[in-house]
XYZ file of C-alpha atoms in Angstrom:
509
model
C -33.033 29.674 80.817
C -31.612 27.480 78.096
C -31.841 28.412 74.459
C -33.937 26.080 72.302
C -31.882 23.662 70.254
C -31.635 24.493 66.566
C -30.375 22.191 63.844
C -27.241 23.465 62.168
C -27.779 25.025 58.809
C -26.821 22.744 55.908
C -23.589 23.713 54.222
C -24.033 25.798 51.162
C -22.709 23.988 48.137
C -20.274 25.920 46.056
C -21.722 26.861 42.716
C -20.352 24.778 39.861
C -17.620 26.349 37.835
C -19.007 27.975 34.734
C -18.152 26.131 31.548
C -15.570 27.768 29.313
C -17.131 30.037 26.734
C -17.709 28.697 23.263
C -15.182 29.919 20.758
C -15.450 30.736 17.094
C -12.855 30.227 14.439
C -11.149 33.175 12.780
C -13.364 35.351 10.541
C -10.708 34.965 7.858
C -12.019 31.443 7.305
C -14.955 33.046 5.458
C -12.590 34.378 2.809
C -10.647 31.111 2.822
C -13.713 28.987 2.109
C -14.860 31.465 -0.534
C -11.510 31.410 -2.330
C -11.359 27.610 -2.239
C -14.997 27.313 -3.478
C -15.854 25.043 -0.553
C -19.436 26.303 -0.574
C -19.747 26.541 -4.373
C -21.106 23.010 -4.678
C -24.046 23.997 -2.495
C -24.729 27.405 -4.018
C -24.396 26.677 -7.759
C -27.800 24.902 -7.935
C -29.313 27.882 -6.138
C -27.588 30.470 -8.358
C -28.730 29.047 -11.698
C -32.482 29.692 -11.082
C -31.650 33.214 -9.893
C -29.798 34.029 -13.100
C -32.533 32.402 -15.181
C -35.226 34.430 -13.402
C -33.396 37.681 -14.152
C -33.396 36.731 -17.816
C -29.807 37.617 -18.678
C -28.435 36.030 -21.833
C -25.345 36.382 -23.945
C -21.874 37.022 -22.480
C -23.434 38.554 -19.397
C -24.734 35.161 -18.293
C -21.254 33.937 -17.384
C -20.415 37.145 -15.524
C -23.759 37.131 -13.715
C -23.373 33.462 -12.785
C -19.857 34.058 -11.399
C -21.040 37.065 -9.394
C -24.054 35.163 -8.058
C -22.000 32.094 -7.106
C -19.355 34.237 -5.392
C -21.962 36.253 -3.469
C -23.911 33.193 -2.352
C -20.715 31.337 -1.484
C -19.575 34.278 0.635
C -22.978 34.415 2.348
C -23.036 30.675 3.086
C -19.453 30.764 4.374
C -20.302 33.672 6.677
C -23.406 31.933 8.042
C -21.488 28.684 8.524
C -18.752 30.522 10.417
C -21.302 32.316 12.619
C -23.137 29.093 13.487
C -19.992 27.035 14.205
C -18.483 27.065 17.692
C -16.159 24.847 19.679
C -15.187 24.487 23.329
C -12.502 22.422 25.068
C -13.936 21.743 28.514
C -12.163 19.780 31.297
C -14.350 16.782 30.439
C -14.902 16.888 26.674
C -14.474 18.686 23.384
C -17.725 20.089 21.995
C -18.197 21.269 18.403
C -21.510 22.802 17.353
C -22.360 23.547 13.743
C -25.280 23.762 11.335
C -27.519 26.461 9.850
C -31.034 25.051 10.070
C -30.333 21.578 11.456
C -27.989 22.021 14.412
C -25.556 19.265 15.345
C -23.522 19.048 18.537
C -20.547 16.671 18.543
C -19.259 15.873 22.031
C -16.171 13.714 22.491
C -15.056 12.846 26.050
C -11.414 13.549 26.731
C -10.720 9.930 27.632
C -11.818 8.918 24.119
C -9.353 11.198 22.363
C -6.383 9.386 20.840
C -4.342 12.172 19.270
C -4.333 15.624 17.724
C -3.080 16.746 14.325
C -2.490 20.385 13.413
C -2.152 20.911 9.674
C -1.518 24.069 7.698
C -2.258 23.794 3.963
C -0.741 26.365 1.646
C -3.815 28.642 1.517
C -4.272 28.346 5.265
C -0.714 29.559 5.780
C -1.447 32.488 3.467
C -4.199 33.592 5.875
C -2.207 32.605 8.982
C -4.646 29.795 9.872
C -4.433 26.092 10.680
C -6.803 23.125 10.805
C -6.977 21.023 13.987
C -8.000 17.365 13.670
C -8.841 15.649 16.962
C -8.723 11.864 16.627
C -11.580 10.287 18.558
C -11.818 6.618 19.451
C -13.064 4.389 16.668
C -16.830 4.204 16.641
C -17.505 7.399 18.617
C -19.359 9.023 15.725
C -22.586 7.424 14.553
C -21.599 8.284 10.975
C -18.298 6.441 11.342
C -16.306 9.671 11.462
C -13.381 9.302 13.846
C -12.276 12.937 13.650
C -13.421 16.206 15.164
C -12.235 19.005 12.882
C -11.847 22.641 13.909
C -10.992 24.445 10.696
C -9.642 27.972 10.427
C -8.091 28.995 13.745
C -4.915 31.091 14.164
C -1.688 29.179 14.645
C -1.384 30.208 18.297
C -4.953 29.078 19.003
C -4.310 25.780 17.231
C -1.284 25.118 19.435
C -3.264 26.111 22.534
C -6.095 23.750 21.600
C -3.671 20.904 20.942
C -1.939 21.348 24.289
C -5.265 21.729 26.127
C -6.705 18.552 24.669
C -3.631 16.388 25.229
C -2.901 17.556 28.785
C -6.381 17.052 30.248
C -5.186 14.005 32.219
C -2.231 15.817 33.689
C -4.473 18.384 35.364
C -6.442 15.569 37.027
C -3.401 13.793 38.436
C -2.644 14.296 42.139
C 0.087 16.746 42.960
C 3.208 15.224 44.465
C 3.744 15.898 48.191
C 5.579 19.137 48.755
C 5.025 20.358 45.214
C 3.447 23.709 44.497
C 0.172 23.112 42.620
C 0.349 26.635 41.186
C 3.874 26.286 39.883
C 4.051 26.174 36.090
C 5.000 22.801 34.692
C 8.330 22.530 32.952
C 8.411 21.874 29.239
C 9.335 18.187 28.816
C 12.606 17.564 26.973
C 12.544 16.286 23.431
C 14.139 13.052 22.269
C 14.526 12.756 18.518
C 13.589 9.303 17.274
C 13.770 9.715 13.488
C 14.511 12.347 10.870
C 13.791 12.044 7.161
C 16.806 11.986 4.854
C 16.106 13.542 1.404
C 18.060 10.689 -0.189
C 15.255 8.332 0.881
C 13.014 9.969 -1.733
C 14.708 7.718 -4.284
C 12.681 4.843 -2.812
C 9.404 6.544 -3.794
C 9.096 5.072 -7.347
C 8.971 1.614 -5.740
C 5.971 2.497 -3.543
C 2.548 2.039 -5.132
C 0.886 4.833 -3.119
C 3.352 7.430 -4.441
C 2.844 6.220 -8.022
C -0.923 6.721 -7.783
C -0.811 10.495 -8.324
C 1.407 10.494 -11.458
C -0.584 7.575 -12.879
C -3.795 9.537 -12.342
C -2.166 12.542 -14.041
C -1.207 10.387 -17.038
C -4.764 9.083 -17.260
C -6.194 12.595 -17.121
C -3.769 13.754 -19.839
C -4.734 10.829 -22.042
C -8.411 11.636 -21.588
C -7.717 15.286 -22.427
C -5.931 14.331 -25.649
C -8.930 12.237 -26.683
C -11.247 15.195 -26.161
C -9.190 17.534 -28.364
C -10.359 18.243 -31.927
C -8.942 15.894 -34.541
C -6.781 18.569 -36.134
C -5.185 19.359 -32.752
C -4.800 15.763 -31.632
C -1.270 14.332 -32.091
C -1.059 11.617 -34.724
C 0.160 8.441 -33.070
C -0.784 6.082 -35.893
C 1.463 7.388 -38.642
C 4.148 5.375 -40.363
C 6.827 7.174 -38.366
C 5.710 5.334 -35.218
C 8.525 2.771 -35.154
C 9.723 0.434 -32.459
C 12.420 2.878 -31.443
C 9.891 5.664 -31.017
C 7.709 3.414 -28.884
C 10.709 2.440 -26.737
C 11.673 6.076 -26.237
C 8.076 6.942 -25.354
C 7.875 4.141 -22.805
C 11.202 5.201 -21.281
C 10.048 8.821 -21.044
C 6.759 7.727 -19.460
C 8.587 5.636 -16.848
C 10.949 8.509 -16.120
C 8.038 10.912 -15.691
C 6.302 8.444 -13.368
C 9.473 8.136 -11.279
C 9.899 11.911 -11.087
C 6.218 12.322 -10.177
C 6.527 9.733 -7.392
C 9.615 11.477 -5.989
C 7.882 14.862 -6.076
C 4.766 13.415 -4.433
C 6.808 11.844 -1.651
C 8.663 15.122 -1.139
C 5.412 17.109 -0.870
C 4.051 14.742 1.775
C 7.181 13.948 3.799
C 9.527 16.928 3.415
C 11.059 17.932 6.732
C 9.700 14.847 8.527
C 10.839 14.648 12.122
C 9.652 12.338 14.910
C 10.342 13.200 18.552
C 9.192 11.941 21.924
C 8.136 14.852 24.104
C 7.082 13.829 27.594
C 4.277 11.308 27.158
C 3.615 12.041 23.483
C 5.002 11.121 20.096
C 5.139 14.193 17.856
C 5.569 13.917 14.082
C 5.971 16.968 11.833
C 5.972 16.700 8.031
C 4.854 18.287 4.778
C 6.008 20.785 2.167
C 2.825 22.493 0.969
C 0.584 21.247 3.789
C 2.494 21.237 7.067
C 1.142 18.606 9.505
C 1.814 18.362 13.221
C 0.567 15.012 14.604
C 0.709 14.113 18.294
C -0.120 10.700 19.787
C -0.055 9.540 23.399
C 2.650 6.998 24.164
C 0.455 5.279 26.777
C -2.013 4.317 24.052
C 0.544 2.844 21.665
C 0.197 -0.942 21.689
C 2.748 -1.799 19.010
C 3.575 -1.158 15.386
C 3.667 -2.631 11.907
C 6.636 -2.953 9.568
C 5.348 -2.800 5.963
C 7.478 -3.769 2.959
C 6.090 -3.649 -0.551
C 7.425 -5.904 -3.289
C 9.565 -3.130 -4.769
C 10.663 -1.898 -1.353
C 12.014 -5.333 -0.458
C 14.322 -5.213 -3.482
C 16.131 -2.188 -2.012
C 15.598 -3.100 1.667
C 13.236 -0.227 2.434
C 10.256 -0.205 4.799
C 7.748 1.997 6.632
C 6.439 1.896 10.214
C 2.925 2.590 11.513
C 2.022 2.875 15.195
C -0.923 0.839 16.482
C -2.869 3.094 18.850
C -5.872 1.935 20.848
C -9.126 3.365 19.567
C -7.521 4.996 16.533
C -8.607 2.278 14.126
C -6.845 1.712 10.830
C -5.768 5.347 10.538
C -2.556 4.718 8.639
C -1.908 8.365 7.838
C -2.238 9.589 11.402
C -0.367 6.623 12.860
C 2.502 6.698 10.355
C 5.732 7.237 12.276
C 8.272 6.332 9.585
C 6.979 7.115 6.092
C 9.787 5.657 4.015
C 13.396 4.719 4.623
C 16.004 1.960 4.998
C 14.793 -1.194 6.646
C 17.412 -1.122 9.457
C 16.188 2.336 10.486
C 12.582 1.144 10.423
C 13.426 -1.906 12.549
C 15.269 0.300 15.050
C 12.275 2.633 15.379
C 9.882 -0.290 15.768
C 12.067 -1.532 18.613
C 11.632 1.837 20.328
C 7.834 1.480 20.207
C 7.652 -2.116 21.447
C 10.083 -4.745 22.712
C 11.539 -7.100 20.124
C 9.993 -10.571 20.650
C 12.905 -12.284 18.892
C 13.374 -13.935 15.491
C 10.329 -15.247 13.674
C 9.674 -18.971 13.649
C 9.004 -20.422 10.171
C 5.782 -22.298 9.556
C 5.789 -26.068 8.847
C 6.338 -27.588 5.369
C 2.605 -28.293 5.155
C 2.068 -24.524 4.989
C 4.444 -24.329 2.020
C 2.591 -27.090 0.187
C -0.714 -25.382 0.879
C 0.573 -21.989 -0.326
C 1.963 -23.428 -3.573
C -1.129 -25.537 -4.285
C -3.438 -22.570 -3.791
C -1.256 -20.406 -6.048
C -1.219 -22.901 -8.949
C -4.870 -23.925 -8.619
C -6.232 -21.171 -10.866
C -3.579 -21.925 -13.488
C -4.485 -25.614 -13.466
C -8.170 -24.801 -13.931
C -7.390 -22.511 -16.893
C -5.058 -25.167 -18.357
C -7.737 -27.848 -18.138
C -10.315 -25.562 -19.752
C -7.873 -24.570 -22.479
C -7.014 -28.204 -23.240
C -10.698 -29.092 -23.549
C -11.485 -26.135 -25.833
C -8.372 -26.500 -27.995
C -9.190 -30.148 -28.757
C -12.291 -29.104 -30.691
C -11.466 -25.603 -31.952
C -7.716 -25.655 -32.369
C -7.402 -22.453 -30.269
C -4.299 -22.918 -28.133
C -4.118 -19.448 -26.580
C -6.107 -20.332 -23.459
C -4.032 -23.459 -22.924
C -0.804 -21.453 -23.179
C -2.161 -18.869 -20.719
C -3.046 -21.607 -18.262
C 0.440 -23.121 -18.465
C 2.011 -19.690 -17.850
C -0.261 -19.083 -14.847
C 0.602 -22.507 -13.431
C 4.334 -21.921 -13.781
C 4.125 -18.444 -12.256
C 2.043 -19.800 -9.368
C 5.011 -21.744 -7.988
C 7.220 -18.740 -7.133
C 4.159 -16.817 -5.960
C 3.245 -19.602 -3.554
C 6.830 -19.884 -2.329
C 6.951 -16.119 -1.791
C 3.718 -16.189 0.175
C 5.088 -18.997 2.350
C 8.408 -17.189 2.900
C 6.499 -14.249 4.390
C 4.844 -16.376 7.083
C 6.217 -16.359 10.607
C 5.414 -15.767 14.263
C 7.261 -15.169 17.522
C 6.415 -14.609 21.189
C 8.646 -12.862 23.714
C 8.365 -11.918 27.392
C 6.352 -8.723 26.770
C 5.411 -8.810 23.064
C 4.663 -11.063 20.119
C 4.835 -10.788 16.349
C 3.087 -12.198 13.263
C 3.929 -11.692 9.596
C 2.217 -12.432 6.275
C 1.608 -10.968 2.825
C 2.993 -11.250 -0.689
C 2.752 -7.939 -2.565
C 2.894 -6.043 0.731
C 4.610 -7.996 3.502
C 3.458 -6.723 6.890
C 4.916 -7.701 10.246
C 2.893 -6.658 13.278
C 4.653 -6.444 16.652
C 2.231 -6.051 19.565
C 2.403 -5.812 23.318
C 0.846 -8.672 25.269
C -1.645 -6.311 26.908
C -2.991 -5.330 23.472
C -4.791 -8.678 23.024
C -8.477 -8.723 23.916
C -9.262 -12.109 22.382
C -8.178 -14.869 20.017
C -9.816 -16.434 16.988
C -8.675 -19.865 15.787
C -9.938 -20.873 12.348
C -9.452 -24.175 10.518
C -10.861 -25.067 7.136
C -11.315 -28.675 6.080
C -8.050 -28.588 4.159
C -6.211 -26.978 7.077
C -7.405 -29.697 9.454
C -6.183 -32.381 7.079
C -2.787 -30.653 6.882
C -2.561 -30.024 10.636
C -2.630 -26.232 10.226
C -4.627 -23.361 11.717
C -4.946 -19.606 11.307
C -4.756 -17.762 14.637
C -5.904 -14.138 14.807
C -5.064 -11.854 17.717
C -7.988 -9.492 18.298
C -6.762 -6.080 19.423
C -8.306 -2.676 19.932
C -5.812 -0.936 17.664
C -4.928 -0.756 13.996
C -6.894 -3.134 11.765
C -8.468 -4.835 14.804
C -6.896 -8.234 14.193
C -3.526 -9.672 13.129
C -3.220 -13.279 12.002
C -0.594 -16.003 12.043
C -1.633 -17.800 8.844
C -1.211 -21.572 8.488
C 0.791 -22.201 11.628
C 1.031 -25.721 13.039
C -2.145 -26.583 14.935
C -0.080 -28.245 17.657
C 1.650 -24.899 18.377
C -1.522 -22.838 18.762
C -1.896 -23.332 22.512
C 1.725 -22.547 23.324
C 1.752 -19.461 21.077
C -1.467 -17.915 22.389
C -0.461 -18.482 26.020
C 3.018 -17.057 25.456
C 1.616 -14.086 23.532
C -1.088 -13.033 25.987
C -1.383 -15.194 29.095
C -2.819 -18.462 30.478
C -6.396 -17.337 29.784
C -5.727 -17.783 26.043
C -5.431 -21.567 26.431
C -9.215 -21.748 26.106
C -8.973 -20.542 22.488
C -6.701 -23.402 21.534
C -8.719 -25.944 23.531
C -11.883 -24.992 21.646
C -10.253 -25.542 18.244
C -11.001 -28.844 16.472
C -8.151 -31.358 16.641
C -6.131 -32.045 13.502
C -7.556 -34.699 11.221
C -5.846 -37.950 11.005
């Protein structure tokens, strides 16, 4: 007698792997945030009514207020630490925080562009670091492109950095014959750049390094104005001669130069850039030590920036253009300051050299000079009209000076213009005070924008902007010949770009 047929039992699906447990930062971060008064801004408004309700007056008010602020700050820091967790899953990084209103920030691993581990001075005192995970531009609804995990031990910070940046490696297929359980070898390091302390002498010529000493001078001046009259130095006495003023100006310039050098040293001391496997790793900083890591596969090019003062001594800086990172100059800075030949060499490591730049036509020079002297001519005309009736010649003289100065300014702006297209990359350059040359891979271009004003059409010129998903989002070849637009866009990105040039209005004439 045959057994009745029975359908095979459905296979039992394996239970999904449990997600990794949420982690908390080190409890020492409570003391760190209390010492740095990070929570004081929130607790001071709450402490003042408490002290007022107790009714303490006299010298005890200050002591009571300090005790109340410290206690509330410690309480808020402890609650914030308890309610903040993070987890690095195989698919995403999740950070949860908030006391009453909870927020959960989830960033998929494929939207992460780099990781920076920084250790400020107080963090190093407690043995902690801060991990900044660079998300793709626009991931956060508030515009924040960083996920910050603050206050983890150094070993945990390194583990988190490695875990986040190697998520793709774990998903790659194992080569035939390879042992999937075998530990991966540490990739070798290739040093690309190392900061020379002698390059700090360039710092006084960089506006960003002069900002801090200038702010210090402004704060000191404001402090002197707030001092009582009997303590304020007398700067209006008869002893204030021309020699004293000259010495004071020289001392001020020397202090600004020293402040710029010190500021550059604090930020860039010990800078070293290496290529480790598929990542670019930059380490820098004296007081705050930063460890920045970017994926090479997401680098689409770089920019060579030369300020007006830097060009006088042939110095430059290099920023990497990374897809999804946006205009994050600090995180993408791969050569903070140094000789221009070194910067050009490093830029050639990031992206192929497209060749020498082609100058723009003479019409671009005429347009640059005319635009530069236009304001001076307007002021001159207004000054001539006013001086005819009032006899006041100051405005007329100012207009003539502006007109004369506009000529070299216009010539300098024209000299910065240029473009080039090579087999695998292209380049555009512009700028007067800060001359920036962007060198981009062909695959970086996602679109082209061709713009022509009425005056550009009459001169046979056009401004062509390469739209990219890295850096500032667009890099322009200003006032290039309209007849060269089609050839340049096709050579820089591919035949599909011919439509951009075809849609542009033809030159007038």
